[in-house]
Each structure stands twice: as C-alpha cells, then as structure tokens.
Coordinates of C-alpha atoms in Angstrom, one line a residue:
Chain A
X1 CA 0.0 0.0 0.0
X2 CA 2.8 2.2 0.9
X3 CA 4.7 1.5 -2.2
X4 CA 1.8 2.5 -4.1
X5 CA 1.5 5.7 -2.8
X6 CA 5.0 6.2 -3.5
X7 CA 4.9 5.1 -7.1
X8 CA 1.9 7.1 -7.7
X9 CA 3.5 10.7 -6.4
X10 CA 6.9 9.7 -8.2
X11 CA 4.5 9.3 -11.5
X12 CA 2.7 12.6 -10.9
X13 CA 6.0 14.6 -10.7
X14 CA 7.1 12.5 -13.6
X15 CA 3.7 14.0 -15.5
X16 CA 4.8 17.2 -14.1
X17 CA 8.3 17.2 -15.1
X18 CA 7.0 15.8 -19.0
X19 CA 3.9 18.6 -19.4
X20 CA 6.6 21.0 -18.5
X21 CA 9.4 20.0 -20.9
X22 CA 7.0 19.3 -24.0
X23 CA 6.1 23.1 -23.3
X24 CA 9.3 24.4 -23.0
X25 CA 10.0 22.6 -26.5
X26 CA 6.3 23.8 -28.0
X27 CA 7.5 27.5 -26.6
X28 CA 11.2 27.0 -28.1
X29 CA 10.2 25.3 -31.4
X30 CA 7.4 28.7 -31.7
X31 CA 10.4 30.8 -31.1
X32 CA 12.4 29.3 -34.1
X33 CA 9.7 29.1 -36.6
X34 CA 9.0 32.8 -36.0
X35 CA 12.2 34.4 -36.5
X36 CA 13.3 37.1 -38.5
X37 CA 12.9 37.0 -42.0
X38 CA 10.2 34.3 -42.1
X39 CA 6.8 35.7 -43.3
X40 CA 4.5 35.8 -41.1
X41 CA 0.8 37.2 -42.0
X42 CA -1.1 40.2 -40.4
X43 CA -3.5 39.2 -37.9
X44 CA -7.1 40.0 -39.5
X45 CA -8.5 40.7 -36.2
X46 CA -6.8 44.5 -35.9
X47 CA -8.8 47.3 -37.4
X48 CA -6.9 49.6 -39.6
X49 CA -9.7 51.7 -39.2
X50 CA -10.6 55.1 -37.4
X51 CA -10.7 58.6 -38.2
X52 CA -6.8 58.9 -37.9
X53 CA -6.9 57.4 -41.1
X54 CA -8.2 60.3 -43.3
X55 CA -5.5 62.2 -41.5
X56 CA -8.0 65.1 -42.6
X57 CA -8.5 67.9 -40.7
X58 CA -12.4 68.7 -41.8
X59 CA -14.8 66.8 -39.6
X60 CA -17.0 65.9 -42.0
X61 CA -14.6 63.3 -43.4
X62 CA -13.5 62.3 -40.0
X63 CA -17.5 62.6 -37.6
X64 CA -19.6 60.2 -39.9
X65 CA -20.5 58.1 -36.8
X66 CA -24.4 59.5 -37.3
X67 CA -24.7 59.3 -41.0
X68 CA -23.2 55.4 -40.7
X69 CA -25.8 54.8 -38.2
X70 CA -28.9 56.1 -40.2
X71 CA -27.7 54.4 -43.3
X72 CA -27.3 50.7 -41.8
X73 CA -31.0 51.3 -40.3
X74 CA -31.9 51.9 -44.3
X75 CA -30.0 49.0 -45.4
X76 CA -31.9 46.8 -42.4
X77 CA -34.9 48.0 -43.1
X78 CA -34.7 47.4 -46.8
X79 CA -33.7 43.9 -46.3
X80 CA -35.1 41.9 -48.9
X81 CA -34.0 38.5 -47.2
X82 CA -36.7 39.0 -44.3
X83 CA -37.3 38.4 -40.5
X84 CA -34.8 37.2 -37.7
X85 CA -36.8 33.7 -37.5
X86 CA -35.5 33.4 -41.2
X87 CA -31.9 34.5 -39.8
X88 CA -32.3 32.1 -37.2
X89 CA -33.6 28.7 -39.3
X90 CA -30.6 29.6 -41.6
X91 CA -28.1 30.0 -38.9
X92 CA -29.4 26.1 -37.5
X93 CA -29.3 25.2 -40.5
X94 CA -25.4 25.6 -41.1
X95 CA -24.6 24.6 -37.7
X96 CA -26.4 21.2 -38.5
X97 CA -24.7 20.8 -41.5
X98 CA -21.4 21.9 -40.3
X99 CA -21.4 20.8 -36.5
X100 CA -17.0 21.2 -36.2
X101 CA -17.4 24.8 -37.7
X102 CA -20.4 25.4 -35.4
X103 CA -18.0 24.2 -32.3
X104 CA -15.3 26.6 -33.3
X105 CA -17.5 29.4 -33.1
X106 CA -18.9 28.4 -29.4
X107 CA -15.2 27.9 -28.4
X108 CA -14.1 31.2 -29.4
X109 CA -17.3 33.3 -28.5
X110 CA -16.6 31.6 -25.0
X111 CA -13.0 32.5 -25.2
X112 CA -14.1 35.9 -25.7
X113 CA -16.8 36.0 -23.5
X114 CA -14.7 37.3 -20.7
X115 CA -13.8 40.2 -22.8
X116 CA -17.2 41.5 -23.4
X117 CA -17.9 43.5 -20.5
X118 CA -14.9 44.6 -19.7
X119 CA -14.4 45.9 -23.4
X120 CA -17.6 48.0 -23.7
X121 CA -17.5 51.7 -23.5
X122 CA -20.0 54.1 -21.8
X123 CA -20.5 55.5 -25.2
X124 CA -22.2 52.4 -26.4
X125 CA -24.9 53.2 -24.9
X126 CA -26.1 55.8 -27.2
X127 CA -25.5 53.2 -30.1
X128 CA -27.3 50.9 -28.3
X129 CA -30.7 51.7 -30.3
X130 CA -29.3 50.9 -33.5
X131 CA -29.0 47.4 -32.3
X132 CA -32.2 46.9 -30.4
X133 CA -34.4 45.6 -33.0
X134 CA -32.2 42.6 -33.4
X135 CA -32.1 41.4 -29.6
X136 CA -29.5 39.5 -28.1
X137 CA -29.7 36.7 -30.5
X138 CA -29.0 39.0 -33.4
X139 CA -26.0 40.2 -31.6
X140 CA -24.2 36.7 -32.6
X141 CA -25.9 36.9 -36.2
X142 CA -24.1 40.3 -36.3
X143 CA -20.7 39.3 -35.7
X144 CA -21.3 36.7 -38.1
X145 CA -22.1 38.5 -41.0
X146 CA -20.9 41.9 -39.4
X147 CA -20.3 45.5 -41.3
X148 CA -16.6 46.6 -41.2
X149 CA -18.2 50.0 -42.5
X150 CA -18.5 51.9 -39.0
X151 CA -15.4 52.9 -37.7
X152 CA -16.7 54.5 -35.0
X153 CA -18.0 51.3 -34.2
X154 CA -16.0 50.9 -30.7
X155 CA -18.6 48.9 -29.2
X156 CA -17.7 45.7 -30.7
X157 CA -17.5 42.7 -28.1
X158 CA -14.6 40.8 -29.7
X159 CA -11.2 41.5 -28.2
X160 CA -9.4 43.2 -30.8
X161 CA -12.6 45.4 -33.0
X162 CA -14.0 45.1 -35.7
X163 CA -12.2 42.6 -38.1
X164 CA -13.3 39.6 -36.2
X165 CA -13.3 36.4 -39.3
X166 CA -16.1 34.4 -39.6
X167 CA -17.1 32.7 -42.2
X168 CA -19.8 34.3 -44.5
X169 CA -21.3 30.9 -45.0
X170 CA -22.6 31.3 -41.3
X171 CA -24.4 34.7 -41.6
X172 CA -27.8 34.0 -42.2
X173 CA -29.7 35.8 -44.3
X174 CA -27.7 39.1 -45.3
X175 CA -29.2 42.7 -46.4
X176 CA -28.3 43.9 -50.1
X177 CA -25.7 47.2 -49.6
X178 CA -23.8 45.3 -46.8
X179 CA -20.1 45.2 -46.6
X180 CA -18.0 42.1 -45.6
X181 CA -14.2 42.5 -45.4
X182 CA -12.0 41.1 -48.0
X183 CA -10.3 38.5 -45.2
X184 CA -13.9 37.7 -43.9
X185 CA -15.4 37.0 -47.2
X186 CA -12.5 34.8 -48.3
X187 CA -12.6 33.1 -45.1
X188 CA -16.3 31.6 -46.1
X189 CA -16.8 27.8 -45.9
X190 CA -19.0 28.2 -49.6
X191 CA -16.4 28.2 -52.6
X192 CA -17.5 31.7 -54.4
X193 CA -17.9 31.1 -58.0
X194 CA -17.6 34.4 -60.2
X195 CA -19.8 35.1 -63.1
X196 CA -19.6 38.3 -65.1
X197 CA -23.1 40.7 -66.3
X198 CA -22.3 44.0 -67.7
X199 CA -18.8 43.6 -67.1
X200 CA -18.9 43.3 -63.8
X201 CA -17.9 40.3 -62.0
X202 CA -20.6 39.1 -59.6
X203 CA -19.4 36.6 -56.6
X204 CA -21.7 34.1 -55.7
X205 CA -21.8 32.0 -52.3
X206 CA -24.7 30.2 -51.4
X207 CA -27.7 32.6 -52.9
X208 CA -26.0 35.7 -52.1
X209 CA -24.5 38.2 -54.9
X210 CA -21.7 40.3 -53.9
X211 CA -20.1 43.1 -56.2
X212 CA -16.2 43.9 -55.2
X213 CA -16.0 47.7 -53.6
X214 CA -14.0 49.6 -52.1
X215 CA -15.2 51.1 -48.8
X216 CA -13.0 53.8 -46.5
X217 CA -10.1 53.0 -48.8
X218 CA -10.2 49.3 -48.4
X219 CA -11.6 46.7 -50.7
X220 CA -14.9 45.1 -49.2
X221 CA -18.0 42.8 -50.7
X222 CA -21.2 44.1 -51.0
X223 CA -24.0 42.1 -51.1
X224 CA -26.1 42.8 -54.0
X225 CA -29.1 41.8 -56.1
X226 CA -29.2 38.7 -58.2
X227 CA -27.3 39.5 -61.6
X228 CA -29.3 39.8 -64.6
X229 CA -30.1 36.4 -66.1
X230 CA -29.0 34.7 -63.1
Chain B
X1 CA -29.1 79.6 9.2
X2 CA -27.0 79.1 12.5
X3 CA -24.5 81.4 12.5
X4 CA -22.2 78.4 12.7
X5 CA -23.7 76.4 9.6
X6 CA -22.8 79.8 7.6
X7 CA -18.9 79.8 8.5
X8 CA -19.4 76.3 7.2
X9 CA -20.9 76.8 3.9
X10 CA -18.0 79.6 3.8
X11 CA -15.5 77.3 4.6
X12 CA -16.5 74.6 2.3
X13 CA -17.0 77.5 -0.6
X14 CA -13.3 78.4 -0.5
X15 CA -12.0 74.8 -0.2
X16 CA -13.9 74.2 -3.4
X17 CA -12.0 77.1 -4.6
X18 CA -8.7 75.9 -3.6
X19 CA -9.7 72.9 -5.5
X20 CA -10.8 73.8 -8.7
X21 CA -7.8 76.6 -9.2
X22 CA -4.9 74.1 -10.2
X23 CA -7.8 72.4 -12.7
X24 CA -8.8 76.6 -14.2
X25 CA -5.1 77.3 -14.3
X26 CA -4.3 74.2 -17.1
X27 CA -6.3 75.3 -19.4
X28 CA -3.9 78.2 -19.7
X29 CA -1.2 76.0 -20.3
X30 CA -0.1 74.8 -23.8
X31 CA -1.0 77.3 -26.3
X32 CA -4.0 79.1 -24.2
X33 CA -1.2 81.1 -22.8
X34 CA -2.1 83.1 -19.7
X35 CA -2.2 86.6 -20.3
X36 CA -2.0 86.7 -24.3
X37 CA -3.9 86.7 -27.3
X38 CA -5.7 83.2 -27.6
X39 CA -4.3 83.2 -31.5
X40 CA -0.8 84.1 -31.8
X41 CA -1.5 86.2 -35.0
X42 CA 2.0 86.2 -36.2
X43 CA 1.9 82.2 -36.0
X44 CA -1.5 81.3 -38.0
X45 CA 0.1 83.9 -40.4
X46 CA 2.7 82.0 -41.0
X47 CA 1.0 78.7 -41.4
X48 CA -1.5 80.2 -43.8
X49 CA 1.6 81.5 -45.9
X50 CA 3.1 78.3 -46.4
X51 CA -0.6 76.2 -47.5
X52 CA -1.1 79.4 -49.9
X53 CA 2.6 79.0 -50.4
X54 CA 1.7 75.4 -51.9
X55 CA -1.2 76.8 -53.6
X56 CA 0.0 78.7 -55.4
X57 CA 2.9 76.5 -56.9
X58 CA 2.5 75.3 -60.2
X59 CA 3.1 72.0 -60.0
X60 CA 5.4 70.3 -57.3
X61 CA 6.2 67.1 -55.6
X62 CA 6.9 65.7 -52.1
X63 CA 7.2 62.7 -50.0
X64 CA 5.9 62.0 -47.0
X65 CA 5.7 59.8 -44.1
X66 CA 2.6 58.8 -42.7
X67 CA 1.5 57.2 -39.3
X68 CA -2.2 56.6 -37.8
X69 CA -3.4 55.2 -34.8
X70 CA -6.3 53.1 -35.0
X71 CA -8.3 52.2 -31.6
X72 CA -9.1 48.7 -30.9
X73 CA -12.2 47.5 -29.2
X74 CA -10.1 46.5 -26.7
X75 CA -8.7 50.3 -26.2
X76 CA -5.4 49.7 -27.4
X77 CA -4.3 52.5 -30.0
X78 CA -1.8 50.2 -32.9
X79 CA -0.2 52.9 -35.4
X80 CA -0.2 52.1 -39.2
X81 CA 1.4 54.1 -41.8
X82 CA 3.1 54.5 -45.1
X83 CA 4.9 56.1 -47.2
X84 CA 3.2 58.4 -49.9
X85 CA 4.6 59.7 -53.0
X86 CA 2.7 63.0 -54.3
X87 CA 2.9 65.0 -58.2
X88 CA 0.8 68.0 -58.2
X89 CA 0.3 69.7 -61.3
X90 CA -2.5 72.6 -61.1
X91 CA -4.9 73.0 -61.7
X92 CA -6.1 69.6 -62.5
X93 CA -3.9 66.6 -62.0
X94 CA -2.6 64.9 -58.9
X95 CA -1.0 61.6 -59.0
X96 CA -0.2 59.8 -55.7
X97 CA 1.1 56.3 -54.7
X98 CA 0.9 55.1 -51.5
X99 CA 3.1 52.1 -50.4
X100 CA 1.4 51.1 -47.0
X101 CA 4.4 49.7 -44.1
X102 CA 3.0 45.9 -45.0
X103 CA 4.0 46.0 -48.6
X104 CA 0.3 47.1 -50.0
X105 CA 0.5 49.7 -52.8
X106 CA -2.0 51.5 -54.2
X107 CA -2.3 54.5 -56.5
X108 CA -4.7 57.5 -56.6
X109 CA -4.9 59.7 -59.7
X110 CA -6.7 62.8 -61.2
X111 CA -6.5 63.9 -64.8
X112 CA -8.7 66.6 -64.7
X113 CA -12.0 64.4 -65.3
X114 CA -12.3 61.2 -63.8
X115 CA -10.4 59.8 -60.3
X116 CA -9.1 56.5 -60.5
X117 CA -7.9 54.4 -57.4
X118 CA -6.1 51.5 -58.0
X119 CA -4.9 48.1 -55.1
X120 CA -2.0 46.5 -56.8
X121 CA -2.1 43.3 -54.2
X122 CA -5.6 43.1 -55.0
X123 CA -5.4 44.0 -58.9
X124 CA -8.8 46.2 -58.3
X125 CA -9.1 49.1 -59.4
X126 CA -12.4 52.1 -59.3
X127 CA -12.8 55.1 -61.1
X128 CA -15.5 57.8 -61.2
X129 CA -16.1 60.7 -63.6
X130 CA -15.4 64.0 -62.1
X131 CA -14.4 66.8 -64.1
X132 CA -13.1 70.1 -62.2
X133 CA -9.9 71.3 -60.3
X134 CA -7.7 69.3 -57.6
X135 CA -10.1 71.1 -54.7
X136 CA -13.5 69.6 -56.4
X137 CA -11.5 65.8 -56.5
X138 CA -10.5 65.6 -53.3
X139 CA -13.4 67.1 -52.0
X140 CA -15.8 64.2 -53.8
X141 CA -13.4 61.8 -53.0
X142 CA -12.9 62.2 -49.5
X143 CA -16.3 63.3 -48.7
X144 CA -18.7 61.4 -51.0
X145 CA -16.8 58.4 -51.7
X146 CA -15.7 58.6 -48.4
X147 CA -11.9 57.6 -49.0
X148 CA -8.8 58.5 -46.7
X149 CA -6.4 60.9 -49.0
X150 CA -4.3 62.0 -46.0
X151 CA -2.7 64.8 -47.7
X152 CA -5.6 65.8 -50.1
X153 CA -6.2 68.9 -48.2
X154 CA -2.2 70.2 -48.2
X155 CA -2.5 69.9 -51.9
X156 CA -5.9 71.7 -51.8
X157 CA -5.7 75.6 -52.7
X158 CA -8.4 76.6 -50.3
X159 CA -7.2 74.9 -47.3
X160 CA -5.6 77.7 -45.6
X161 CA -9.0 79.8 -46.2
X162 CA -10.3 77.1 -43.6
X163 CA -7.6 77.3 -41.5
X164 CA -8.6 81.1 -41.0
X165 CA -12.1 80.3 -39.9
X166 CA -11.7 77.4 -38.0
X167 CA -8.5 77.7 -35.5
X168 CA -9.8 79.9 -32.7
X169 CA -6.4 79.3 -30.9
X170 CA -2.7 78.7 -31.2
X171 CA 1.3 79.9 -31.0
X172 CA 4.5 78.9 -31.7
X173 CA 6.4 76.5 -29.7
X174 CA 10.2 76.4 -30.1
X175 CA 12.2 76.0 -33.0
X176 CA 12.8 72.5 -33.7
X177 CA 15.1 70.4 -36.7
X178 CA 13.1 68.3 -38.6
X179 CA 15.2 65.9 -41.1
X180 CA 18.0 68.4 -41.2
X181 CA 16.0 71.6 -41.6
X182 CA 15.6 74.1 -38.9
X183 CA 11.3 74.4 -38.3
X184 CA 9.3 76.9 -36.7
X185 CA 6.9 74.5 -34.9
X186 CA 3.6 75.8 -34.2
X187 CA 0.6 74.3 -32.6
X188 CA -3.1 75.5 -33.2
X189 CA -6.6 73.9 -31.6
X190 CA -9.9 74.1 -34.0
X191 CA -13.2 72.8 -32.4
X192 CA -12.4 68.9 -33.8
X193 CA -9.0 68.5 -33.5
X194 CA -5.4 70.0 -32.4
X195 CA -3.1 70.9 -34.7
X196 CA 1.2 71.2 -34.6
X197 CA 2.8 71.7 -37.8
X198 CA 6.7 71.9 -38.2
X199 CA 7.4 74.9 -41.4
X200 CA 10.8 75.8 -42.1
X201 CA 12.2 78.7 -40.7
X202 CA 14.3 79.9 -43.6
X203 CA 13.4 79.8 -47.2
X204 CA 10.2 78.7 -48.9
X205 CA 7.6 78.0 -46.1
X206 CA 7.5 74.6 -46.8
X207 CA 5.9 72.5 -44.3
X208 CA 7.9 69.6 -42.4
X209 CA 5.7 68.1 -40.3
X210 CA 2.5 67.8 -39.0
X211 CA 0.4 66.0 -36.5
X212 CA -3.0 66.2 -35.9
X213 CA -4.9 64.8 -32.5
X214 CA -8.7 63.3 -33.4
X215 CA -9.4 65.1 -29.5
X216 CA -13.2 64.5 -29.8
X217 CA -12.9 60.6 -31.2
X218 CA -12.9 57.9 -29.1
X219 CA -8.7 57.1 -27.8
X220 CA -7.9 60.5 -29.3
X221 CA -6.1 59.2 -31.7
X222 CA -3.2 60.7 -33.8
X223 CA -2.4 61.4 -37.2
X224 CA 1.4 62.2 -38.2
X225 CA 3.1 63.1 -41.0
X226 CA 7.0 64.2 -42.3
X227 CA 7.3 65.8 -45.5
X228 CA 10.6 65.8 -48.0
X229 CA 11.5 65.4 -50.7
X230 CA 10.1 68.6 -51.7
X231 CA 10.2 69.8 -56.0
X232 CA 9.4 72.6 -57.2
X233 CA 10.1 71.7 -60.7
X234 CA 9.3 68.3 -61.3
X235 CA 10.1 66.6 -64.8
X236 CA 6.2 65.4 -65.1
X237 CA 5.3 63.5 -67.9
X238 CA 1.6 64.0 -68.9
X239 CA 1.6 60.1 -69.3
X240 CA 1.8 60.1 -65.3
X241 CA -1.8 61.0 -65.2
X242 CA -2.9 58.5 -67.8
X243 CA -4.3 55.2 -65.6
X244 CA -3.5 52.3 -67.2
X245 CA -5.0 49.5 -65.3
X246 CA -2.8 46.8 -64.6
X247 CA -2.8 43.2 -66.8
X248 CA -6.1 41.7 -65.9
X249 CA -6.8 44.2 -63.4
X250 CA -10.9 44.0 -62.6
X251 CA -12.4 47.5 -61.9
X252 CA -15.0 47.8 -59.1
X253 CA -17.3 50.2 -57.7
X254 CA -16.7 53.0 -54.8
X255 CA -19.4 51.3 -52.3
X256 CA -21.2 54.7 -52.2
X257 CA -22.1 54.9 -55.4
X258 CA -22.8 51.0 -55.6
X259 CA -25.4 51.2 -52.8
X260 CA -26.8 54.1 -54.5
X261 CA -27.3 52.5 -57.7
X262 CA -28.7 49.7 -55.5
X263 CA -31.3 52.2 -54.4
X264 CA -32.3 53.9 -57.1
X265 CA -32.8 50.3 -58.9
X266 CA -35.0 49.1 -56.2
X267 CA -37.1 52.3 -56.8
X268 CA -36.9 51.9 -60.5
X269 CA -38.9 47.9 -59.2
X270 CA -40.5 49.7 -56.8
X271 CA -42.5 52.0 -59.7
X272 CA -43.4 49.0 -62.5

C-alpha cells in the first residue's frame, strides 16, 4: 500500500516534469519558426480603421459616426432576405450541416466572453438603439455577417474590434448594400464562384451576390441583387 | 441659518476654490497662454503662408511619411502608416502612390476628369467621372466616396482659407530640426481637432511636419506626417496621369455609389 502511494506521487511529478518540458519545446520550437525574415501574415482581427486614417482635418470626413448609423438602419430595413426567425432557421441550418465549424465558433465566442464586459465603452450606450431591433440573438448573427463600414463602431464585443473572421457561409440571411471584409469573405466555408453581367464580376456564395468595392479605402463585398439572367 | 452652519458653507466654498484653481489654471497651459492673445497672429500667419505658399505653386512634388493610430475594441491604440509619394500639377492633375508599411501599394490619380484608385495586391481598381480642379477631386473623393487621402487637403488651394475660420487658438512652440532643416513649430486647436505643424524657418515655407490629435474621437487618436523630398520643378510626364489598369486588373465600384445604384434600382422595381 505504501509503495503504491509512492509510485503514484513519483508518477505525478514525472507527468509534471513531462507537461513542462514538451512546453518548453512547444515555446522554443514557436520561437524558431518565428524568426526574422520568415513571413508571417497580419493578424485580421486588428482594425486599420478610425478617423486617424483620413489624417483630414475637416470633420466631415472624420465625424460620420451619425450618418453610418442612419444608413445601416436603411440598409436593415430594406432587407429583402426577411425576418430574424428566417436569420435564425438559416443559422441552425449551417450549424447542423457543419457541427465542427459550429463548435469553433462556441469555443471562441466563450473564449471571448470574458472580454465583453470589460471591453464595452459608456459611449455604447447611445448606439445601443441601432442594435435593439435585433435582440441578443441577433447580436451573434451580427458578428457573423458583421459590417466593417463603422469605424466608429468601438462597441464591438470581440477582443481586438471590428475585423473579427467568420465565415460568411454562417451569416444568415444578409441585407443587399452590406459590406464584408475582404479576409472575412475569403474566409467563407461556400467556394464563391464568379460570373460576369455587364462587365462586372458578380461573386456568388450560397444565394447571395456580392459586387467587389471599395469602402474607407479598403476593398470590401457588397451584397447585391441577383445579376441579370441569373 | 445658524451662525455656525454659515462659517461652514463659507469654509467649504473656498476649499472648493482651492480645488478647482490648479484644474482653471491648465487650461492656460499649452497654447492658451495666460495673459496673451488666444491666436498668436503672427503664428497662423505663418501657417497660412506656407498652404497658400503650396497653392500657389504650379506644379510640385513631395514625400511624406505617414502614421495613424487606429483604436481597438479592446482600447489599445496600434499605429499604421506609409509612405506616400505626391505629383501635383495645377490646376487639375494629382497623381499619388501610397506604399502602406506591410507592402500594399496602391495608387490614386486625377487627370482633370475622372479619379481613378487602383490596389496593386488586389489587382482592383475604381474610377469615377469627375471633371473640375484638384479642390472639387478631393473634396468628392474624401467626402462622398468617403476615402482617406491623407494629404488631399495640403495639396488643396483653399485649405488655408479654412484654416482662418476654423483655429480659434494657437502659438509657436520652439524652433525645432526636422530631417535636417531648422522648423518653426507651431501648434493650433480648431473645435475637432489640435493641430502642430513643423514649417521651415528659412526659405520657402514649406511644411515639415504635421500632427493632428482626433481630440473629440474615441482614444484621441493621432495622425502624423513628415514631408521631404520637396520639388518645385518636377520633370512630369503628362503620361503620369494617364491610368493604365494593370494586366487583368478588374475595376470595381466605390461602395457609395454602388449602394446608391442599388437604391435607385430598387425604386426603378418599386414603380413597374
């Protein structure tokens, strides 16, 4: 009995001594691989955006916080794809079709649950109308298929802002004039397939249309209406 | 009132006093000296020599260095930038490329009637028709497309006419070397933002530097610039303001005027 106590503490510090050396390895192998010169990408989830980009010294290209506003409540209420119990069929619909994407999402919206409060601004409160319409379940819908128009748009729960990926093939249902960012929409689970009408090149993924733009000096996708003859 | 509860009142009336006079006294720091003139005429003179300085030029070109911040939901400021390249010819060309700090280049011209903006990593380009001077393009461009042209309003021949109605205060601050060239560095407050700008001290008035503080936006962020490279006699080529797109270069729509088009089609379905 006694040796089995000791053989069991000797094989816990032995699991000790093993977690800790495979993560000085992980730690020193990440250190390597990261050096200078290798390439690494730029992390998507940092907003470029703000009004110290204009570097302009005229408000009306820097304060267009209350026109953004007003036009995203046009571009809701003109939604031709219809009602949040639509959003939400959709939105069950892709997380039964794709249950390991659907996971991902849980485990990093719980990941950044415990950024959410602490990242809100007083501020937000005055947004706070914009958003009421949609409830607390549209909330998630929203960082789905979210705008990167607004950058005024401080209130975003995720821990970086605004450039949060997820893939459009999630969004439900998604209003024509909306902006997804380049990164996001390439990030979709559907494979776009292009088509051109009028000499324009028309993206399509799932039944949305999307037209190429470029938004605040940055190249987005707009949803738009079905091409003609499609 | 107790004659007692009146010394009190008293009492706390001139701690509050006390209080608040460290708090009034700031505000007379920085450029709201104490004493003086809340515009330091001989300063915004300056500055509005050296913008009518650039208006006036013919044509010219500059570099300069650019830096942002851009706030993060989480409150953290990160700072962008790039370096842009700028040909002015007046009244109606302007050709700029902008080579961002991760390797993205893009280009931005005007030849008088259309502006065309161009993503090399993308291969995108977007043009729109617009026929007038340098002030009308960057005016559309900034305001209705609503693009960032960070130095749009330096090349601008009315800028300084806004700088006279909208700085209500500002001085000079020391003399200061930017790059090599002895500055005059001056700082001015409008209602929306603060303003220091770095002109040379001898010479044209060219302007050096410049930094403007976004006080009112959420983080306060910062824009900066330095300026070089500054030619007054460019060899321009009027093939600089000819945009040829790029081999298999798509062209795409400014999303303003995409999501109008959107509208005015649905109305168009709307009426049949």
């Amino acid at each position: 009995m006694r040796t089995d106590k000791k053989f069991m503490v000797n094989l816990l510090l032995f699991a000790v001594m093993l977690v800790f050396l495979v993560g000085t390895l992980e730690t020193y192998a990440r250190g390597r691989g990261s050096g200078k010169g290798s390439h690494r990408s730029s992390n998507k989830n940092i907003s470029r955006q703000g009004p110290a980009r204009t570097g302009s010294m005229k408000s009306s290209d820097f304060n267009r916080h209350s026109s953004r506003s007003s036009s995203r409540n046009v571009q809701r209420s003109s939604s031709h794809t219809g009602s949040q119990s639509q959003r939400k069929q959709k939105a069950q619909d892709y997380k039964a079709a794709n249950p390991d994407k659907a996971k991902d999402f849980q485990d990093k919206r719980a990941d950044n649950a415990g950024d959410l409060q602490e990242n809100r601004q007083d501020w937000k409160d005055t947004n706070r109308e914009d958003w009421q319409d949609y409830g607390n379940n549209a909330r998630n819908d929203r960082q789905e298929f979210y705008d990167d128009n607004d950058y005024n748009r401080y209130d975003d729960d995720w821990e970086w802002g605004d450039n949060v990926e997820y893939p459009v093939g999630a969004m439900a249902a998604v209003a024509v004039g909306t902006a997804v960012t380049y990164s996001a929409f390439n990030s979709q689970t559907c494979n776009p397939t292009t088509v051109y009408a009028n000499g324009v090149a028309y993206y399509q993924c799932g039944s949305t249309w999307y037209n190429q733009a470029y938004q605040q000096g940055d190249v987005v996708y707009v949803v738009v209406d079905t091409p003609p003859g499609y | 009132m107790k004659r007692q509860d009146f010394s009190m009142y008293i009492r706390a009336f001139f701690l509050i006093l006390l209080l608040a006079l460290p708090a009034a006294s700031q505000t007379e720091q920085g450029v709201e000296v104490k004493d003086a003139p809340r515009i330091d005429s001989e300063s915004l003179s300056d500055f509005v020599e050296s913008l009518e300085f650039l208006s006036k030029a013919g044509s010219f070109s500059f570099t300069a260095e650019t830096e942002y911040d851009a706030l993060q939901g989480n409150g953290q400021k990160i700072e962008f930038g790039g370096v842009h390249k700028l040909t002015v010819v007046r009244p109606d060309k302007v050709y700029s490329d902008i080579e961002e700090r991760d390797g993205t280049k893009k280009v931005f011209v005007f030849d008088g009637k259309d502006i065309y903006f161009s993503d090399l990593e993308r291969n995108v380009y977007a043009s729109v028709p617009r026929p007038g001077d340098i002030n009308q393009a960057i005016d559309y461009f900034t305001e209705a497309l609503q693009m960032p042209l960070p130095l749009g309003q330096l090349i601008s021949s009315d800028t300084y006419e806004w700088v006279k109605k909208e700085i209500y205060a500002g001085g000079f601050v020391e003399q200061a070397t930017i790059n090599g060239v002895l500055c005059d560095h001056l700082a001015f407050r409008t209602e929306n933002i603060d303003l220091q700008v770095w002109i040379a001290s001898e010479g044209d008035p060219l302007i050096m530097r410049f930094v403007i503080d976004y006080k009112n936006s959420p983080g306060e962020p910062q824009f900066r610039a330095t300026l070089g490279d500054w030619n007054f006699k460019p060899a321009v080529s009027d093939s600089l303001f000819v945009f040829k797109p790029a081999e298999k270069m798509q062209k795409i729509a400014f999303a303003p005027v995409l999501r109008t088009e959107i509208k005015s089609e649905e109305k168009e379905g709307e009426k049949k």
